[in-house]
mmCIF file of C-alpha atoms in Angstrom:
data_model
loop_
_atom_site.group_PDB
_atom_site.id
_atom_site.type_symbol
_atom_site.label_atom_id
_atom_site.label_comp_id
_atom_site.label_asym_id
_atom_site.label_seq_id
_atom_site.Cartn_x
_atom_site.Cartn_y
_atom_site.Cartn_z
ATOM 1 C CA MET A 29 43.369 -25.006 18.300
ATOM 2 C CA LEU A 30 45.917 -24.199 20.973
ATOM 3 C CA GLU A 31 49.368 -23.644 21.085
ATOM 4 C CA ILE A 32 52.023 -23.527 24.128
ATOM 5 C CA ARG A 33 53.499 -19.836 22.391
ATOM 6 C CA HIS A 34 50.301 -18.184 22.783
ATOM 7 C CA LEU A 35 49.626 -19.237 26.185
ATOM 8 C CA LYS A 36 53.129 -17.420 26.987
ATOM 9 C CA THR A 37 52.891 -14.473 24.488
ATOM 10 C CA LEU A 38 49.475 -13.485 26.972
ATOM 11 C CA HIS A 39 51.359 -14.492 30.273
ATOM 12 C CA ALA A 40 53.667 -11.655 28.752
ATOM 13 C CA LEU A 41 51.102 -9.270 28.031
ATOM 14 C CA ARG A 42 49.702 -10.276 31.202
ATOM 15 C CA GLU A 43 53.608 -9.260 32.552
ATOM 16 C CA ALA A 44 54.793 -6.310 31.039
ATOM 17 C CA ASP A 45 51.532 -4.692 30.634
ATOM 18 C CA SER A 46 51.572 -3.202 26.924
ATOM 19 C CA LEU A 47 52.105 -4.632 23.608
ATOM 20 C CA VAL A 48 56.266 -3.203 23.198
ATOM 21 C CA GLU A 49 57.508 -4.574 26.431
ATOM 22 C CA ALA A 50 55.565 -7.665 25.870
ATOM 23 C CA ALA A 51 57.127 -7.814 22.151
ATOM 24 C CA GLU A 52 60.578 -7.047 24.445
ATOM 25 C CA ARG A 53 60.864 -10.042 26.920
ATOM 26 C CA LEU A 54 59.727 -12.758 23.875
ATOM 27 C CA HIS A 55 61.941 -10.949 21.164
ATOM 28 C CA LEU A 56 59.149 -10.513 18.696
ATOM 29 C CA THR A 57 57.973 -7.076 17.124
ATOM 30 C CA GLN A 58 55.303 -4.682 17.742
ATOM 31 C CA SER A 59 53.832 -5.765 14.708
ATOM 32 C CA ALA A 60 54.910 -10.028 14.979
ATOM 33 C CA LEU A 61 53.230 -10.042 18.200
ATOM 34 C CA SER A 62 49.755 -8.099 17.710
ATOM 35 C CA HIS A 63 49.772 -10.807 14.367
ATOM 36 C CA GLN A 64 49.731 -13.552 15.745
ATOM 37 C CA PHE A 65 47.038 -12.281 18.407
ATOM 38 C CA LYS A 66 44.927 -11.744 16.018
ATOM 39 C CA GLU A 67 45.923 -14.803 14.217
ATOM 40 C CA LEU A 68 44.990 -16.287 17.855
ATOM 41 C CA GLU A 69 42.192 -14.400 18.615
ATOM 42 C CA GLU A 70 40.103 -15.640 14.312
ATOM 43 C CA ARG A 71 40.654 -19.239 15.186
ATOM 44 C CA LEU A 72 39.079 -18.386 17.930
ATOM 45 C CA GLY A 73 36.285 -16.705 17.167
ATOM 46 C CA MET A 74 36.773 -13.866 20.463
ATOM 47 C CA GLN A 75 38.590 -10.745 21.657
ATOM 48 C CA LEU A 76 41.723 -11.556 24.690
ATOM 49 C CA PHE A 77 41.873 -7.869 25.279
ATOM 50 C CA VAL A 78 41.107 -5.025 25.051
ATOM 51 C CA ARG A 79 43.260 -2.726 22.170
ATOM 52 C CA LYS A 80 45.390 0.928 23.996
ATOM 53 C CA THR A 81 43.611 0.500 28.129
ATOM 54 C CA LYS A 82 46.552 1.405 30.119
ATOM 55 C CA PRO A 83 47.221 -1.858 32.761
ATOM 56 C CA VAL A 84 45.729 -3.868 29.748
ATOM 57 C CA ARG A 85 42.058 -5.510 30.186
ATOM 58 C CA PHE A 86 41.672 -9.057 29.382
ATOM 59 C CA THR A 87 37.946 -9.858 27.857
ATOM 60 C CA SER A 88 36.474 -13.262 30.141
ATOM 61 C CA ALA A 89 38.100 -15.460 26.684
ATOM 62 C CA GLY A 90 42.036 -14.089 28.257
ATOM 63 C CA LEU A 91 42.209 -14.465 31.569
ATOM 64 C CA ARG A 92 41.011 -17.819 31.417
ATOM 65 C CA LEU A 93 43.406 -18.741 29.070
ATOM 66 C CA LEU A 94 45.529 -16.836 31.676
ATOM 67 C CA GLN A 95 44.301 -19.477 33.984
ATOM 68 C CA LEU A 96 45.320 -21.951 31.432
ATOM 69 C CA ALA A 97 48.694 -19.869 30.977
ATOM 70 C CA ASP A 98 49.237 -20.048 34.553
ATOM 71 C CA ALA A 99 48.931 -24.545 35.392
ATOM 72 C CA THR A 100 50.503 -24.843 32.008
ATOM 73 C CA LEU A 101 53.623 -22.448 32.259
ATOM 74 C CA PRO A 102 54.907 -23.625 35.238
ATOM 75 C CA LEU A 103 54.633 -27.494 34.449
ATOM 76 C CA LEU A 104 56.574 -26.908 31.677
ATOM 77 C CA ARG A 105 59.119 -25.673 32.601
ATOM 78 C CA SER A 106 59.714 -28.268 35.066
ATOM 79 C CA ALA A 107 59.350 -31.311 32.576
ATOM 80 C CA GLU A 108 62.226 -29.175 31.434
ATOM 81 C CA ARG A 109 63.921 -29.213 33.138
ATOM 82 C CA ASP A 110 63.867 -32.567 34.298
ATOM 83 C CA ILE A 111 64.224 -34.195 30.411
ATOM 84 C CA GLY A 112 67.735 -31.525 31.832
ATOM 85 C CA ARG A 113 68.916 -33.599 33.849
ATOM 86 C CA LEU A 114 68.040 -36.730 32.264
ATOM 87 C CA ALA A 115 70.165 -35.327 29.708
ATOM 88 C CA GLY A 116 72.948 -34.151 31.543
ATOM 89 C CA GLY A 117 72.596 -35.433 34.770
ATOM 90 C CA THR A 118 72.214 -33.367 37.942
ATOM 91 C CA ALA A 119 74.990 -32.888 38.806
ATOM 92 C CA GLY A 120 77.759 -29.754 38.766
ATOM 93 C CA ARG A 121 78.442 -26.714 39.827
ATOM 94 C CA LEU A 122 77.989 -22.619 39.159
ATOM 95 C CA HIS A 123 79.745 -20.647 41.178
ATOM 96 C CA MET A 124 79.648 -17.179 40.735
ATOM 97 C CA ALA A 125 80.378 -13.474 41.227
ATOM 98 C CA ILE A 126 78.942 -10.280 39.915
ATOM 99 C CA GLU A 127 80.231 -6.425 38.991
ATOM 100 C CA CYS A 128 76.919 -4.879 40.465
ATOM 101 C CA HIS A 129 76.208 -3.555 44.222
ATOM 102 C CA SER A 130 72.355 -3.397 43.315
ATOM 103 C CA CYS A 131 71.716 -6.896 41.656
ATOM 104 C CA PHE A 132 70.879 -8.722 44.274
ATOM 105 C CA GLN A 133 66.488 -6.761 43.437
ATOM 106 C CA TRP A 134 66.882 -9.118 41.246
ATOM 107 C CA LEU A 135 69.441 -12.419 41.793
ATOM 108 C CA MET A 136 68.421 -13.665 44.994
ATOM 109 C CA PRO A 137 64.811 -14.998 43.925
ATOM 110 C CA THR A 138 66.856 -16.433 40.961
ATOM 111 C CA ILE A 139 68.871 -18.315 43.265
ATOM 112 C CA ASP A 140 65.910 -18.710 45.293
ATOM 113 C CA GLN A 141 64.139 -20.999 42.000
ATOM 114 C CA PHE A 142 67.361 -22.298 40.436
ATOM 115 C CA ARG A 143 68.736 -23.871 44.095
ATOM 116 C CA ASP A 144 64.783 -25.671 44.662
ATOM 117 C CA ALA A 145 65.540 -27.069 40.290
ATOM 118 C CA TRP A 146 68.935 -28.535 41.149
ATOM 119 C CA PRO A 147 69.165 -29.214 44.805
ATOM 120 C CA GLU A 148 72.303 -30.625 43.051
ATOM 121 C CA VAL A 149 74.207 -28.419 41.976
ATOM 122 C CA GLU A 150 76.780 -26.215 43.858
ATOM 123 C CA LEU A 151 75.690 -22.823 44.327
ATOM 124 C CA ASP A 152 77.960 -20.733 45.798
ATOM 125 C CA LEU A 153 77.937 -17.033 44.672
ATOM 126 C CA ALA A 154 80.774 -14.299 45.220
ATOM 127 C CA SER A 155 80.700 -10.146 45.987
ATOM 128 C CA GLY A 156 83.374 -9.089 42.554
ATOM 129 C CA PHE A 157 85.227 -6.096 44.213
ATOM 130 C CA ALA A 158 88.428 -7.643 46.129
ATOM 131 C CA PHE A 159 89.423 -9.478 42.785
ATOM 132 C CA ALA A 160 88.897 -9.424 39.594
ATOM 133 C CA PRO A 161 86.819 -11.902 39.108
ATOM 134 C CA LEU A 162 86.291 -12.643 34.407
ATOM 135 C CA PRO A 163 90.289 -14.036 34.788
ATOM 136 C CA ALA A 164 89.255 -15.898 37.148
ATOM 137 C CA LEU A 165 86.749 -17.373 35.687
ATOM 138 C CA ALA A 166 88.861 -17.566 32.307
ATOM 139 C CA ARG A 167 91.139 -19.569 34.924
ATOM 140 C CA GLY A 168 88.409 -21.716 36.261
ATOM 141 C CA ASP A 169 87.894 -21.111 39.455
ATOM 142 C CA LEU A 170 84.899 -19.373 38.745
ATOM 143 C CA ASP A 171 81.722 -20.201 36.361
ATOM 144 C CA LEU A 172 79.380 -16.996 36.104
ATOM 145 C CA VAL A 173 80.530 -13.598 35.688
ATOM 146 C CA VAL A 174 77.300 -10.744 36.578
ATOM 147 C CA THR A 175 78.893 -7.473 34.919
ATOM 148 C CA SER A 176 78.548 -4.156 32.431
ATOM 149 C CA ASP A 177 81.553 -4.291 31.532
ATOM 150 C CA PRO A 178 83.013 -7.473 29.490
ATOM 151 C CA LEU A 179 86.506 -7.923 28.699
ATOM 152 C CA ASP A 180 87.312 -10.358 24.774
ATOM 153 C CA LEU A 181 89.090 -12.853 26.730
ATOM 154 C CA ALA A 182 89.312 -16.495 25.079
ATOM 155 C CA GLY A 183 87.287 -19.037 25.454
ATOM 156 C CA ILE A 184 84.561 -16.542 27.067
ATOM 157 C CA THR A 185 81.007 -16.136 25.933
ATOM 158 C CA TYR A 186 78.928 -12.968 26.921
ATOM 159 C CA VAL A 187 74.888 -13.691 27.134
ATOM 160 C CA PRO A 188 72.907 -9.994 27.614
ATOM 161 C CA LEU A 189 70.703 -9.902 30.602
ATOM 162 C CA PHE A 190 69.333 -6.702 29.888
ATOM 163 C CA THR A 191 69.386 -3.165 28.222
ATOM 164 C CA TYR A 192 68.656 -0.100 31.628
ATOM 165 C CA GLU A 193 69.811 3.148 31.721
ATOM 166 C CA ALA A 194 71.815 5.008 34.468
ATOM 167 C CA MET A 195 70.605 7.767 35.684
ATOM 168 C CA LEU A 196 71.295 10.387 38.794
ATOM 169 C CA ALA A 197 69.838 10.503 41.501
ATOM 170 C CA VAL A 198 69.170 14.360 43.192
ATOM 171 C CA ALA A 199 67.304 15.661 46.089
ATOM 172 C CA ASN A 200 63.355 16.656 45.340
ATOM 173 C CA GLN A 201 64.950 20.497 46.326
ATOM 174 C CA HIS A 202 68.136 20.302 44.180
ATOM 175 C CA ARG A 203 68.720 22.666 42.177
ATOM 176 C CA LEU A 204 68.839 20.057 39.251
ATOM 177 C CA ALA A 205 65.636 18.460 39.819
ATOM 178 C CA ASN A 206 63.383 20.549 37.496
ATOM 179 C CA LYS A 207 65.316 20.195 34.943
ATOM 180 C CA PRO A 208 64.599 17.832 32.091
ATOM 181 C CA TYR A 209 68.532 16.634 31.913
ATOM 182 C CA ILE A 210 71.462 16.901 32.948
ATOM 183 C CA VAL A 211 75.179 17.477 31.172
ATOM 184 C CA PRO A 212 77.421 16.661 32.390
ATOM 185 C CA GLU A 213 78.672 20.862 33.228
ATOM 186 C CA ASP A 214 75.572 20.072 35.612
ATOM 187 C CA LEU A 215 77.872 18.356 37.629
ATOM 188 C CA VAL A 216 81.190 20.858 38.186
ATOM 189 C CA SER A 217 80.901 22.197 41.621
ATOM 190 C CA GLU A 218 78.664 19.336 42.853
ATOM 191 C CA THR A 219 79.818 15.743 45.159
ATOM 192 C CA LEU A 220 79.146 12.654 43.347
ATOM 193 C CA ILE A 221 78.036 9.658 44.763
ATOM 194 C CA THR A 222 79.445 6.180 44.170
ATOM 195 C CA TYR A 223 79.693 2.721 44.763
ATOM 196 C CA PRO A 224 83.706 2.006 45.954
ATOM 197 C CA VAL A 225 84.977 1.034 42.898
ATOM 198 C CA GLU A 226 87.578 1.723 39.240
ATOM 199 C CA ARG A 227 86.442 4.838 37.855
ATOM 200 C CA ASP A 228 87.750 3.265 34.904
ATOM 201 C CA ARG A 229 84.190 0.626 35.819
ATOM 202 C CA LEU A 230 81.247 3.350 36.236
ATOM 203 C CA ASP A 231 79.462 4.662 32.931
ATOM 204 C CA ILE A 232 79.015 7.873 34.601
ATOM 205 C CA PHE A 233 82.417 8.278 34.774
ATOM 206 C CA THR A 234 83.473 6.181 31.653
ATOM 207 C CA ARG A 235 81.007 7.010 29.596
ATOM 208 C CA PHE A 236 79.402 10.540 30.741
ATOM 209 C CA LEU A 237 81.939 12.706 32.498
ATOM 210 C CA GLU A 238 85.646 12.169 30.741
ATOM 211 C CA PRO A 239 84.218 12.189 27.347
ATOM 212 C CA ALA A 240 83.001 16.030 27.628
ATOM 213 C CA ASP A 241 86.362 16.252 30.194
ATOM 214 C CA ILE A 242 84.561 16.716 33.245
ATOM 215 C CA GLU A 243 85.126 16.581 37.447
ATOM 216 C CA PRO A 244 83.406 16.573 39.871
ATOM 217 C CA ALA A 245 83.899 18.240 42.364
ATOM 218 C CA GLN A 246 83.981 15.824 45.331
ATOM 219 C CA VAL A 247 83.490 12.316 44.940
ATOM 220 C CA ARG A 248 82.096 10.597 48.203
ATOM 221 C CA THR A 249 81.740 6.270 48.502
ATOM 222 C CA SER A 250 79.660 4.255 50.492
ATOM 223 C CA GLU A 251 78.537 0.459 50.223
ATOM 224 C CA LEU A 252 74.994 0.311 50.617
ATOM 225 C CA THR A 253 72.245 1.786 48.202
ATOM 226 C CA VAL A 254 70.301 3.295 51.207
ATOM 227 C CA MET A 255 73.053 4.905 52.746
ATOM 228 C CA MET A 256 73.886 5.636 49.459
ATOM 229 C CA MET A 257 70.284 7.450 48.503
ATOM 230 C CA GLN A 258 69.963 8.542 52.648
ATOM 231 C CA LEU A 259 72.940 10.796 51.868
ATOM 232 C CA VAL A 260 71.194 12.655 48.298
ATOM 233 C CA ALA A 261 68.305 12.963 49.923
ATOM 234 C CA SER A 262 69.772 15.264 52.646
ATOM 235 C CA GLY A 263 71.442 17.318 49.593
ATOM 236 C CA ARG A 264 74.953 15.612 50.204
ATOM 237 C CA GLY A 265 75.778 15.099 46.912
ATOM 238 C CA VAL A 266 73.950 13.306 43.905
ATOM 239 C CA CYS A 267 74.108 9.802 42.835
ATOM 240 C CA GLY A 268 74.179 7.227 39.572
ATOM 241 C CA MET A 269 72.403 4.258 38.961
ATOM 242 C CA PRO A 270 70.405 1.943 37.283
ATOM 243 C CA HIS A 271 67.348 3.104 37.017
ATOM 244 C CA TRP A 272 66.112 -0.103 38.469
ATOM 245 C CA ALA A 273 68.089 -0.096 41.277
ATOM 246 C CA LEU A 274 66.524 4.395 42.248
ATOM 247 C CA HIS A 275 62.887 3.237 41.505
ATOM 248 C CA GLU A 276 62.084 1.694 44.453
ATOM 249 C CA TYR A 277 62.947 5.443 46.266
ATOM 250 C CA SER A 278 62.102 7.657 42.949
ATOM 251 C CA SER A 279 58.376 6.057 43.132
ATOM 252 C CA ARG A 280 57.895 7.022 46.784
ATOM 253 C CA GLY A 281 59.381 11.173 46.570
ATOM 254 C CA TYR A 282 62.534 9.962 48.268
ATOM 255 C CA VAL A 283 64.737 11.399 45.460
ATOM 256 C CA LYS A 284 64.060 12.546 41.802
ATOM 257 C CA ALA A 285 65.239 10.655 38.714
ATOM 258 C CA LYS A 286 67.398 12.799 35.871
ATOM 259 C CA ARG A 287 67.902 11.641 32.656
ATOM 260 C CA LEU A 288 71.635 11.525 32.324
ATOM 261 C CA GLY A 289 72.135 13.280 28.766
ATOM 262 C CA GLU A 290 68.939 13.932 26.473
ATOM 263 C CA LYS A 291 69.109 11.434 24.918
ATOM 264 C CA GLY A 292 70.110 8.397 28.513
ATOM 265 C CA LEU A 293 72.550 6.914 28.772
ATOM 266 C CA PHE A 294 72.319 2.983 28.808
ATOM 267 C CA ALA A 295 74.532 -0.474 29.204
ATOM 268 C CA THR A 296 73.890 -3.645 28.996
ATOM 269 C CA LEU A 297 74.339 -6.353 31.776
ATOM 270 C CA TYR A 298 75.901 -9.737 31.013
ATOM 271 C CA ALA A 299 76.373 -13.235 31.453
ATOM 272 C CA ALA A 300 80.261 -13.803 31.187
ATOM 273 C CA VAL A 301 80.340 -17.697 30.704
ATOM 274 C CA ARG A 302 83.207 -20.126 29.990
ATOM 275 C CA THR A 303 81.876 -21.234 25.765
ATOM 276 C CA ASP A 304 82.525 -25.443 27.288
ATOM 277 C CA MET A 305 79.538 -24.350 29.745
ATOM 278 C CA LEU A 306 76.977 -23.310 27.940
ATOM 279 C CA ASP A 307 75.357 -26.256 26.852
ATOM 280 C CA ALA A 308 75.060 -27.442 30.270
ATOM 281 C CA PRO A 309 71.232 -28.064 30.586
ATOM 282 C CA TYR A 310 71.357 -26.526 34.874
ATOM 283 C CA MET A 311 73.165 -23.641 33.629
ATOM 284 C CA ARG A 312 70.975 -22.736 29.869
ATOM 285 C CA ASP A 313 67.583 -23.234 32.806
ATOM 286 C CA PHE A 314 70.160 -20.205 35.385
ATOM 287 C CA LEU A 315 70.222 -17.872 32.544
ATOM 288 C CA LEU A 316 66.671 -17.857 32.083
ATOM 289 C CA THR A 317 65.775 -17.999 35.177
ATOM 290 C CA ALA A 318 68.216 -14.828 36.032
ATOM 291 C CA LYS A 319 65.717 -13.256 32.519
ATOM 292 C CA ASP A 320 62.752 -14.077 33.076
ATOM 293 C CA THR A 321 62.860 -12.560 37.006
ATOM 294 C CA SER A 322 64.895 -9.642 35.617
ATOM 295 C CA PHE A 323 62.070 -8.664 33.830
ATOM 296 C CA SER A 324 59.539 -9.201 36.851
ATOM 297 C CA THR A 325 60.769 -7.409 39.679
ATOM 298 C CA LEU A 326 63.314 -4.540 37.305
ATOM 299 C CA ASP A 327 61.147 -1.586 36.683
ATOM 300 C CA GLY A 328 63.139 0.309 33.382
ATOM 301 C CA VAL A 329 64.910 -2.645 31.567
ATOM 302 C CA SER A 330 64.322 -3.879 28.251
ATOM 303 C CA ALA A 331 64.972 -6.118 25.709
ATOM 304 C CA VAL A 332 68.980 -6.084 24.020
ATOM 305 C CA ARG A 333 68.468 -5.008 21.038
#
């Protein structure tokens, strides 16, 4: 009567807090997920959760199945890892670099879980800002690169992790704070605070300002997100960054997060991997863990369509 997929869908619904977000995490349509729940409830003869509640409210039957999911799914993942070790060996190397200052928020928990599961894999992490990580990946110096700027390189596969929205942080009393969204012309007189990377790797320049032929009054850089937020909150500039990085500050009322353009500015984060390493058991497990961790820890991300 019960299948593993049922436990996974219930677990995803609890974590996502809505059918729409749960469907995205499971790479299903909302209608397919609704049908799956309806079919299970008809089998059981009991309702599992109350529709149209937010947060989702589970029935007694739903809560009991969630207890089963919490006990079973970690055992399943552990068994899959053990089988992967038996099939492909436990040793290996995973040297990675990131091209994203704010990625540490979800990448470090991923690395912690991976290290516990694959203790014999040699793990190393470097910032990709002091060198060109994608050519290093192609040469074999690295094994994985987290990037939002894929290059067409032979032998490299880009695995989409999630889609995110780039937004603009402004002070609570800023003249733009009450606008429904920001247009490029709004930044003509502003100091734009960015991470210290080339403009061609910053979406706010390449996909927002430059197509409109707009240049901010001044550009200022900082390596630390918390320092950038302090500068914004004190009225010394505005800052573009991913919604997940801003959420910690905007949710506490420290700054306001504004949409870039009427429809928003969206981008995709990828894990770049050499194609010949995609089938390595530890690499597959790292990619799955990275996706699970990002969806469970980051606000405002969605599955890549």
